């Protein structure tokens, strides 16, 4: 079935996906967003962008036309991929909408749920009222917004979930709430991460242990490099999209 | 006088400070701090660490023993320098105190003035009360804390000020308030920065236009690379500390 077909595409070496996405447009988001507090301060998520960039690279290697929308990361732009650099969640949404239509969209970015309600034009000073609590407002929900589009929805919409507890249950709830097709869930707790004691465990690391959550059930993928996770996901995307249309 | 003596040390090429700090211990902080909100989110300052790292490297090139306390940056550790990597303002203060005594301390880090009052142990969820304003609490004031020490104060304490308006006036007020000897002030406004329109102007850029503010007055330094600013500052530090003690 689907997993077997993807395994066949992957091959024993885990890399034989060449051409499986030829003729497809795959949209990938990656990295964190930065939400300004004032000209010198911002709220950020921990996200290196390594997983999202690896997915973009794997999709390109599989023959797809890839659009990568990336928050601030310290990674080179993958070769041969159109990269749109953004800072805030609102910028990211605009770049994503501008990139549609797409056959598949993989939202691997760690988008800030909230931004500061009123960004200060000048640097906030300690004196006076600057210690007032920081009022927050909800950011646009890029994943749900795209997954629930009446028109122009990518055929396959994949979200990511970074959780510190009840990882699979939260991912299943997120799948239903967002209206997407798959959730790739990681445990980013100190314990769930298998790396040394840095906060956020998997964040910034080169390997990852994930669960693929869909309406069909939950698959627990073996711990693997982010490049291997990307190849596995891309193989699954190729199977889900089916044989490409004839190019003639 | 002092500026002339420093110019003489610098030499026409701006680089002849070798040996001027031999036998001295110079403590430098650099980079931003990250203040956790929960395991995946944090508040950060815009700071590449380039200026602080350049000062550490210049002090080492001038013969000093250098301790560099650095927040999260994407820069290599300068060769031959003991680097202590920290994340939060509290971590940075502890590392600074552990590094004393020092002959001179240069606080180039962009330390967060505030941290979140109650860091969440688990990832905050959108549902429920997570949109409550983020309560903040003041971080320790590393510059003032060291500058006002009764015992073990470095002979020369240098602070930095990143300002978006009234740059010199704010720096003079900061000098008095913190009890330090010099403030190196930069204008990080969109207009004050001379770089392209990225928020924070000078942040992350390779050059810098600064003012050196002390009880003696204000010097406006010419725009120069961060390495040149660092050499100029190190030459001034060498003059201020005076001839080194005999090594015999």
Coordinates of C-alpha atoms in Angstrom, one line a residue:
Chain A
X1 CA 0.0 0.0 0.0
X2 CA 1.1 3.6 0.3
X3 CA 3.9 3.1 2.7
X4 CA 5.2 0.2 0.6
X5 CA 5.0 2.2 -2.6
X6 CA 7.0 5.0 -0.9
X7 CA 9.5 2.5 0.3
X8 CA 9.9 1.2 -3.3
X9 CA 10.5 4.7 -4.5
X10 CA 13.0 5.3 -1.7
X11 CA 14.9 2.1 -2.5
X12 CA 17.3 0.3 -0.3
X13 CA 19.6 3.2 -0.1
X14 CA 16.9 5.7 0.7
X15 CA 17.7 8.0 -2.1
X16 CA 16.1 6.8 -5.3
X17 CA 13.4 9.4 -5.8
X18 CA 14.8 11.0 -8.9
X19 CA 12.1 12.2 -11.2
X20 CA 9.2 11.1 -9.1
X21 CA 8.0 14.7 -8.8
X22 CA 8.8 15.9 -12.3
X23 CA 6.2 18.4 -13.4
X24 CA 5.0 19.1 -9.9
X25 CA 5.2 22.4 -8.0
X26 CA 6.0 21.9 -4.4
X27 CA 5.9 24.8 -1.9
X28 CA 7.9 24.5 1.3
X29 CA 8.1 26.8 4.3
X30 CA 11.1 26.6 6.6
X31 CA 12.8 28.3 9.6
X32 CA 11.3 30.5 12.3
X33 CA 9.5 33.8 12.1
X34 CA 10.7 36.8 13.9
X35 CA 8.0 39.1 15.3
X36 CA 9.3 42.6 16.2
X37 CA 8.8 44.1 19.6
X38 CA 10.7 47.3 18.7
X39 CA 13.5 48.1 16.4
X40 CA 16.0 46.0 18.4
X41 CA 13.9 43.2 20.0
X42 CA 11.8 40.4 18.7
X43 CA 10.0 37.2 19.6
X44 CA 11.4 34.1 17.9
X45 CA 10.9 30.4 17.6
X46 CA 13.7 27.9 17.9
X47 CA 14.1 26.6 14.4
X48 CA 17.2 26.1 12.4
X49 CA 15.4 25.5 9.1
X50 CA 17.4 22.4 8.5
X51 CA 14.4 20.1 8.2
X52 CA 12.4 22.4 5.9
X53 CA 15.5 23.2 3.7
X54 CA 16.2 19.5 3.5
X55 CA 12.6 18.8 2.3
X56 CA 12.9 21.6 -0.3
X57 CA 16.2 20.1 -1.5
X58 CA 14.8 16.6 -1.6
X59 CA 11.7 17.7 -3.6
X60 CA 14.0 19.4 -6.1
X61 CA 16.2 16.3 -6.3
X62 CA 13.0 14.4 -7.1
X63 CA 12.4 16.7 -10.1
X64 CA 9.8 19.1 -8.6
X65 CA 9.8 22.8 -9.2
X66 CA 10.2 24.0 -5.6
X67 CA 9.4 27.3 -4.0
X68 CA 10.9 27.7 -0.6
X69 CA 9.6 30.4 1.7
X70 CA 12.1 30.8 4.5
X71 CA 12.2 32.8 7.7
X72 CA 15.6 34.0 9.1
X73 CA 18.0 31.1 9.1
X74 CA 21.7 30.6 8.8
X75 CA 21.6 28.2 5.9
X76 CA 22.6 28.7 2.3
X77 CA 19.8 28.8 -0.2
X78 CA 19.5 25.3 -1.7
X79 CA 20.8 25.2 -5.2
X80 CA 18.3 25.5 -8.0
X81 CA 15.4 26.5 -5.8
X82 CA 13.5 29.8 -5.8
X83 CA 13.9 31.1 -2.2
X84 CA 11.7 33.9 -0.8
X85 CA 13.2 35.3 2.5
X86 CA 10.7 36.6 5.0
X87 CA 10.8 37.7 8.6
X88 CA 7.3 37.7 10.1
X89 CA 4.3 35.4 9.9
X90 CA 2.4 38.0 7.9
X91 CA 5.3 38.2 5.4
X92 CA 5.4 34.4 5.2
X93 CA 1.6 34.1 4.5
X94 CA 1.9 36.7 1.7
X95 CA 4.8 34.9 0.1
X96 CA 3.0 31.5 0.4
X97 CA -0.1 33.0 -1.3
X98 CA 1.9 34.5 -4.0
X99 CA 3.5 31.1 -4.7
X100 CA 0.2 29.3 -5.3
X101 CA -0.9 27.2 -7.1
X102 CA 1.1 24.3 -6.0
X103 CA 0.5 20.5 -6.1
X104 CA 1.8 20.0 -2.6
X105 CA 2.6 22.4 0.2
X106 CA 4.8 21.4 3.2
X107 CA 4.6 23.9 6.1
X108 CA 7.8 23.1 8.0
X109 CA 8.4 26.6 9.3
X110 CA 7.9 27.3 13.0
X111 CA 5.6 30.2 12.6
X112 CA 5.1 32.4 15.7
X113 CA 1.5 31.9 16.9
X114 CA 1.5 35.5 18.3
X115 CA 3.0 38.8 17.5
X116 CA 3.2 41.9 19.6
X117 CA 0.0 43.8 19.4
X118 CA 1.7 47.2 18.9
X119 CA 5.2 47.2 17.5
X120 CA 7.1 50.2 18.9
X121 CA 8.7 52.4 16.3
X122 CA 11.4 53.4 18.8
X123 CA 13.4 51.3 21.1
X124 CA 11.5 50.7 24.3
X125 CA 13.3 52.2 27.3
X126 CA 13.5 50.6 30.8
X127 CA 12.3 53.8 32.4
X128 CA 8.6 54.3 32.8
X129 CA 5.9 52.0 31.5
X130 CA 8.0 49.7 29.4
X131 CA 7.8 46.9 31.9
X132 CA 4.0 46.7 31.2
X133 CA 3.1 43.2 30.1
X134 CA 3.6 42.7 26.4
X135 CA 0.2 42.6 24.7
X136 CA 0.1 39.9 22.1
X137 CA -2.2 39.3 19.2
X138 CA -2.7 36.1 17.1
X139 CA -0.8 35.7 13.9
X140 CA -2.5 34.5 10.7
X141 CA -2.7 30.7 10.7
X142 CA -0.9 29.9 7.5
X143 CA -1.4 26.1 7.6
X144 CA -5.2 26.3 8.2
X145 CA -5.6 29.2 5.9
X146 CA -4.1 27.3 3.0
X147 CA -5.6 23.9 3.9
X148 CA -9.1 25.3 4.2
X149 CA -9.0 27.4 1.0
X150 CA -12.2 26.9 -1.1
X151 CA -10.2 27.5 -4.3
X152 CA -6.6 26.8 -5.2
X153 CA -5.9 24.4 -2.3
X154 CA -2.8 22.3 -3.0
X155 CA -3.9 18.7 -3.4
X156 CA -1.7 17.7 -0.5
X157 CA -1.2 20.0 2.5
X158 CA 1.4 18.9 5.1
X159 CA 1.8 20.5 8.5
X160 CA 4.4 20.1 11.1
X161 CA 3.9 19.9 14.9
X162 CA 6.7 20.5 17.4
X163 CA 5.4 19.3 20.8
X164 CA 6.8 18.8 24.2
X165 CA 4.1 16.4 25.5
X166 CA 1.4 14.1 24.2
X167 CA 3.0 14.4 20.8
X168 CA 0.7 12.1 18.8
X169 CA -2.5 13.2 20.4
X170 CA -1.7 16.9 19.9
X171 CA -0.8 16.1 16.2
X172 CA -4.1 14.3 15.6
X173 CA -6.0 17.2 17.1
X174 CA -4.0 19.6 15.0
X175 CA -4.7 17.6 11.9
X176 CA -8.4 17.9 12.4
X177 CA -8.3 21.5 13.5
X178 CA -6.2 22.7 10.6
X179 CA -7.8 20.7 7.9
X180 CA -4.5 19.5 6.4
X181 CA -3.8 16.0 5.1
X182 CA -0.7 15.0 7.1
X183 CA 1.0 16.2 10.2
X184 CA 4.7 15.4 10.7
X185 CA 5.1 15.5 14.5
X186 CA 8.3 15.7 16.5
X187 CA 8.9 15.6 20.2
X188 CA 11.0 18.6 21.0
X189 CA 11.1 18.1 24.7
X190 CA 14.4 17.8 26.5
X191 CA 13.7 14.1 27.0
X192 CA 12.1 13.5 23.6
X193 CA 15.0 14.9 21.8
X194 CA 17.8 12.4 21.7
X195 CA 20.5 15.1 21.6
X196 CA 22.6 16.5 24.5
X197 CA 20.8 18.7 26.9
X198 CA 20.2 21.8 24.8
X199 CA 16.7 23.2 25.3
X200 CA 14.5 22.2 22.4
X201 CA 16.3 18.9 21.9
X202 CA 15.9 18.3 18.2
X203 CA 16.1 22.0 17.3
X204 CA 19.3 22.7 15.3
X205 CA 20.3 19.1 15.4
X206 CA 21.0 17.1 12.3
X207 CA 18.7 14.2 13.0
X208 CA 15.1 13.8 13.9
X209 CA 12.5 11.2 15.1
X210 CA 9.1 11.9 13.7
X211 CA 5.6 10.5 13.5
X212 CA 3.5 10.8 10.3
X213 CA -0.1 11.5 11.4
X214 CA -2.9 11.3 8.8
X215 CA -6.6 10.3 8.7
X216 CA -5.3 6.8 7.9
X217 CA -3.4 6.5 11.2
X218 CA 0.0 7.1 12.7
X219 CA 3.4 5.9 11.5
X220 CA 6.4 6.1 13.8
X221 CA 9.4 6.7 11.6
X222 CA 12.8 5.6 12.7
X223 CA 15.3 8.2 13.9
X224 CA 17.1 9.4 10.9
X225 CA 19.0 12.4 9.6
X226 CA 16.9 15.3 8.5
X227 CA 18.0 14.6 4.9
X228 CA 16.7 11.1 5.2
X229 CA 13.4 12.2 6.8
X230 CA 13.1 14.7 3.9
X231 CA 13.6 12.0 1.3
X232 CA 11.1 9.7 3.0
X233 CA 8.5 12.5 3.1
X234 CA 9.2 13.4 -0.5
X235 CA 8.7 9.8 -1.6
X236 CA 5.4 9.7 0.3
X237 CA 4.4 13.0 -1.4
X238 CA 5.2 11.5 -4.8
X239 CA 3.1 8.4 -4.1
X240 CA 0.2 10.6 -2.8
X241 CA 0.2 12.8 -5.9
X242 CA 0.2 9.8 -8.2
X243 CA 1.9 9.3 -11.5
X244 CA 2.7 12.7 -13.1
X245 CA 0.8 13.9 -16.0
X246 CA 2.2 13.2 -19.4
X247 CA 4.6 15.8 -20.5
X248 CA 3.7 15.4 -24.2
Chain B
X1 CA 46.5 63.8 24.8
X2 CA 44.6 60.6 25.1
X3 CA 43.1 60.5 21.6
X4 CA 46.5 61.4 20.1
X5 CA 48.3 58.7 22.1
X6 CA 45.7 56.2 20.8
X7 CA 46.2 57.4 17.3
X8 CA 50.0 56.9 17.7
X9 CA 49.4 53.4 18.9
X10 CA 47.0 52.8 16.0
X11 CA 49.5 54.1 13.5
X12 CA 48.7 55.2 10.0
X13 CA 47.5 51.8 9.0
X14 CA 45.2 51.5 12.0
X15 CA 46.6 48.2 13.0
X16 CA 49.8 48.7 15.1
X17 CA 48.6 47.8 18.5
X18 CA 50.6 44.7 18.9
X19 CA 51.8 44.2 22.5
X20 CA 50.1 47.2 23.9
X21 CA 47.9 45.0 26.2
X22 CA 50.4 42.4 27.1
X23 CA 49.9 41.2 30.7
X24 CA 46.4 42.6 30.8
X25 CA 43.1 40.6 31.1
X26 CA 40.3 42.0 29.0
X27 CA 36.8 40.7 29.4
X28 CA 34.4 41.2 26.5
X29 CA 30.7 40.3 26.1
X30 CA 29.2 39.9 22.7
X31 CA 26.0 38.9 20.9
X32 CA 22.4 38.9 22.0
X33 CA 20.8 37.1 24.9
X34 CA 17.8 34.8 24.4
X35 CA 15.2 34.8 27.1
X36 CA 13.0 31.7 27.0
X37 CA 9.2 32.1 26.9
X38 CA 8.6 28.3 26.7
X39 CA 10.7 25.4 25.3
X40 CA 10.2 26.6 21.7
X41 CA 9.9 30.4 21.9
X42 CA 12.2 33.2 23.2
X43 CA 12.7 36.9 23.2
X44 CA 15.9 38.1 21.4
X45 CA 17.8 41.2 20.6
X46 CA 19.1 41.9 17.1
X47 CA 22.9 41.5 17.5
X48 CA 25.2 39.6 15.3
X49 CA 28.1 39.7 17.8
X50 CA 30.4 41.0 15.0
X51 CA 31.4 44.1 16.9
X52 CA 32.0 42.3 20.2
X53 CA 33.9 39.4 18.6
X54 CA 36.0 42.0 16.7
X55 CA 36.9 43.7 20.0
X56 CA 37.9 40.4 21.6
X57 CA 40.0 39.6 18.6
X58 CA 41.7 43.0 18.5
X59 CA 42.4 42.9 22.3
X60 CA 44.0 39.4 21.8
X61 CA 46.0 40.8 18.8
X62 CA 47.2 43.5 21.2
X63 CA 48.6 40.9 23.5
X64 CA 45.9 40.8 26.1
X65 CA 44.6 37.6 27.7
X66 CA 40.9 37.8 26.6
X67 CA 37.8 36.2 28.0
X68 CA 34.9 36.4 25.7
X69 CA 31.4 35.8 27.0
X70 CA 29.1 35.3 24.1
X71 CA 25.4 34.9 23.6
X72 CA 24.0 32.8 20.7
X73 CA 25.8 34.0 17.5
X74 CA 26.7 32.5 14.2
X75 CA 30.3 33.3 14.4
X76 CA 33.3 31.1 15.0
X77 CA 35.1 31.4 18.3
X78 CA 38.1 33.8 17.7
X79 CA 41.3 31.9 17.7
X80 CA 43.3 31.8 21.0
X81 CA 40.5 33.3 23.1
X82 CA 38.6 31.6 25.9
X83 CA 35.0 31.8 24.9
X84 CA 32.1 31.1 27.3
X85 CA 28.8 30.5 25.5
X86 CA 25.7 31.6 27.3
X87 CA 22.0 32.1 26.4
X88 CA 20.3 34.3 29.0
X89 CA 21.2 37.5 30.7
X90 CA 21.5 35.6 34.0
X91 CA 23.9 33.1 32.5
X92 CA 25.9 36.0 31.0
X93 CA 26.2 37.7 34.4
X94 CA 27.3 34.5 36.1
X95 CA 30.0 34.0 33.4
X96 CA 31.2 37.6 33.7
X97 CA 31.5 37.4 37.4
X98 CA 33.4 34.1 37.1
X99 CA 35.8 35.8 34.7
X100 CA 36.8 38.6 37.1
X101 CA 39.2 40.1 38.0
X102 CA 39.9 41.9 34.7
X103 CA 41.8 45.0 33.9
X104 CA 39.2 46.2 31.4
X105 CA 35.7 45.0 30.7
X106 CA 33.9 45.8 27.4
X107 CA 30.2 45.0 27.5
X108 CA 29.3 44.9 23.8
X109 CA 26.6 42.3 24.2
X110 CA 23.0 43.4 23.5
X111 CA 21.6 42.0 26.8
X112 CA 17.8 41.7 27.0
X113 CA 16.5 44.2 29.6
X114 CA 13.6 41.9 30.4
X115 CA 12.8 38.3 30.6
X116 CA 9.5 36.5 30.8
X117 CA 8.4 36.5 34.4
X118 CA 7.4 32.8 34.4
X119 CA 9.0 30.6 31.8
X120 CA 6.6 27.9 30.8
X121 CA 8.0 24.3 31.2
X122 CA 5.7 23.1 28.3
X123 CA 5.0 24.7 25.0
X124 CA 2.2 27.3 25.4
X125 CA -0.8 26.3 23.4
X126 CA -3.0 28.8 21.5
X127 CA -6.1 27.5 23.2
X128 CA -7.2 29.0 26.5
X129 CA -5.2 31.6 28.4
X130 CA -2.0 31.7 26.4
X131 CA -3.0 34.9 24.7
X132 CA -2.8 36.6 28.0
X133 CA -0.2 39.4 28.0
X134 CA 3.3 38.2 28.5
X135 CA 4.4 39.4 32.0
X136 CA 8.0 40.6 32.0
X137 CA 10.5 41.1 34.7
X138 CA 13.7 43.0 34.7
X139 CA 17.0 41.2 34.0
X140 CA 20.1 41.9 36.1
X141 CA 22.0 44.9 34.8
X142 CA 25.4 43.5 34.0
X143 CA 27.0 46.7 33.1
X144 CA 25.9 48.7 36.1
X145 CA 26.5 45.7 38.4
X146 CA 30.1 45.4 37.4
X147 CA 30.7 49.2 37.1
X148 CA 29.4 49.8 40.6
X149 CA 31.2 46.9 42.4
X150 CA 32.8 48.0 45.6
X151 CA 35.5 45.4 45.1
X152 CA 37.0 43.9 42.1
X153 CA 35.8 46.5 39.6
X154 CA 37.8 46.4 36.4
X155 CA 39.8 49.6 36.2
X156 CA 38.1 50.4 32.9
X157 CA 34.5 49.6 32.3
X158 CA 33.1 50.2 28.8
X159 CA 29.4 49.9 27.9
X160 CA 27.6 50.0 24.6
X161 CA 24.4 51.8 23.7
X162 CA 22.3 51.0 20.7
X163 CA 19.8 53.8 20.3
X164 CA 17.2 54.8 17.7
X165 CA 17.0 58.5 18.7
X166 CA 18.9 61.2 20.7
X167 CA 21.8 58.8 20.5
X168 CA 24.4 61.0 22.3
X169 CA 22.1 62.3 25.0
X170 CA 20.9 58.8 25.8
X171 CA 24.5 57.6 25.9
X172 CA 25.5 60.4 28.3
X173 CA 22.5 59.6 30.6
X174 CA 23.5 55.9 30.4
X175 CA 27.1 56.7 31.3
X176 CA 25.9 58.4 34.5
X177 CA 23.3 55.9 35.4
X178 CA 25.5 52.9 35.0
X179 CA 28.6 54.2 36.6
X180 CA 30.8 53.0 33.7
X181 CA 33.8 54.9 32.2
X182 CA 32.9 55.0 28.6
X183 CA 29.9 54.4 26.4
X184 CA 30.3 53.4 22.8
X185 CA 27.1 54.6 21.2
X186 CA 25.6 53.6 17.9
X187 CA 22.6 54.9 16.1
X188 CA 20.7 51.7 15.0
X189 CA 17.7 53.5 13.6
X190 CA 16.7 52.8 10.0
X191 CA 18.0 56.3 9.0
X192 CA 21.0 56.3 11.3
X193 CA 22.3 53.0 10.0
X194 CA 24.0 53.6 6.6
X195 CA 23.1 50.2 5.3
X196 CA 20.2 49.1 3.1
X197 CA 16.8 49.2 4.6
X198 CA 17.0 46.3 7.0
X199 CA 15.4 47.0 10.4
X200 CA 18.1 47.8 12.9
X201 CA 20.4 49.3 10.3
X202 CA 23.9 48.5 11.6
X203 CA 22.8 45.2 13.1
X204 CA 24.6 42.4 11.3
X205 CA 26.4 44.8 9.0
X206 CA 30.2 44.9 8.8
X207 CA 30.7 48.6 9.4
X208 CA 29.6 50.9 12.1
X209 CA 29.5 54.6 13.0
X210 CA 29.9 55.2 16.7
X211 CA 30.4 58.0 19.3
X212 CA 32.7 57.5 22.2
X213 CA 31.1 59.1 25.2
X214 CA 33.0 59.7 28.5
X215 CA 33.1 62.2 31.3
X216 CA 35.7 64.0 29.2
X217 CA 33.2 64.6 26.3
X218 CA 32.0 63.1 23.1
X219 CA 34.1 61.9 20.2
X220 CA 32.4 61.2 16.9
X221 CA 34.4 58.4 15.2
X222 CA 34.4 58.0 11.4
X223 CA 32.4 55.2 9.9
X224 CA 34.6 52.3 9.7
X225 CA 34.6 48.5 9.6
X226 CA 33.8 46.8 12.9
X227 CA 37.3 45.5 12.9
X228 CA 38.7 49.0 12.6
X229 CA 36.3 50.3 15.3
X230 CA 37.6 47.4 17.5
X231 CA 41.2 48.3 16.9
X232 CA 40.6 52.0 17.7
X233 CA 38.8 51.0 20.9
X234 CA 41.5 48.6 21.9
X235 CA 44.2 51.3 21.3
X236 CA 42.2 53.6 23.6
X237 CA 41.9 51.0 26.2
X238 CA 45.7 50.4 26.1
X239 CA 46.3 54.1 26.6
X240 CA 43.8 54.3 29.4
X241 CA 45.3 51.4 31.3
X242 CA 48.8 52.9 30.9
X243 CA 52.1 51.2 30.4
X244 CA 52.0 47.6 31.4
X245 CA 53.7 46.4 34.5
X246 CA 57.1 45.0 34.1
X247 CA 57.1 41.3 33.3
X248 CA 60.3 40.7 35.2

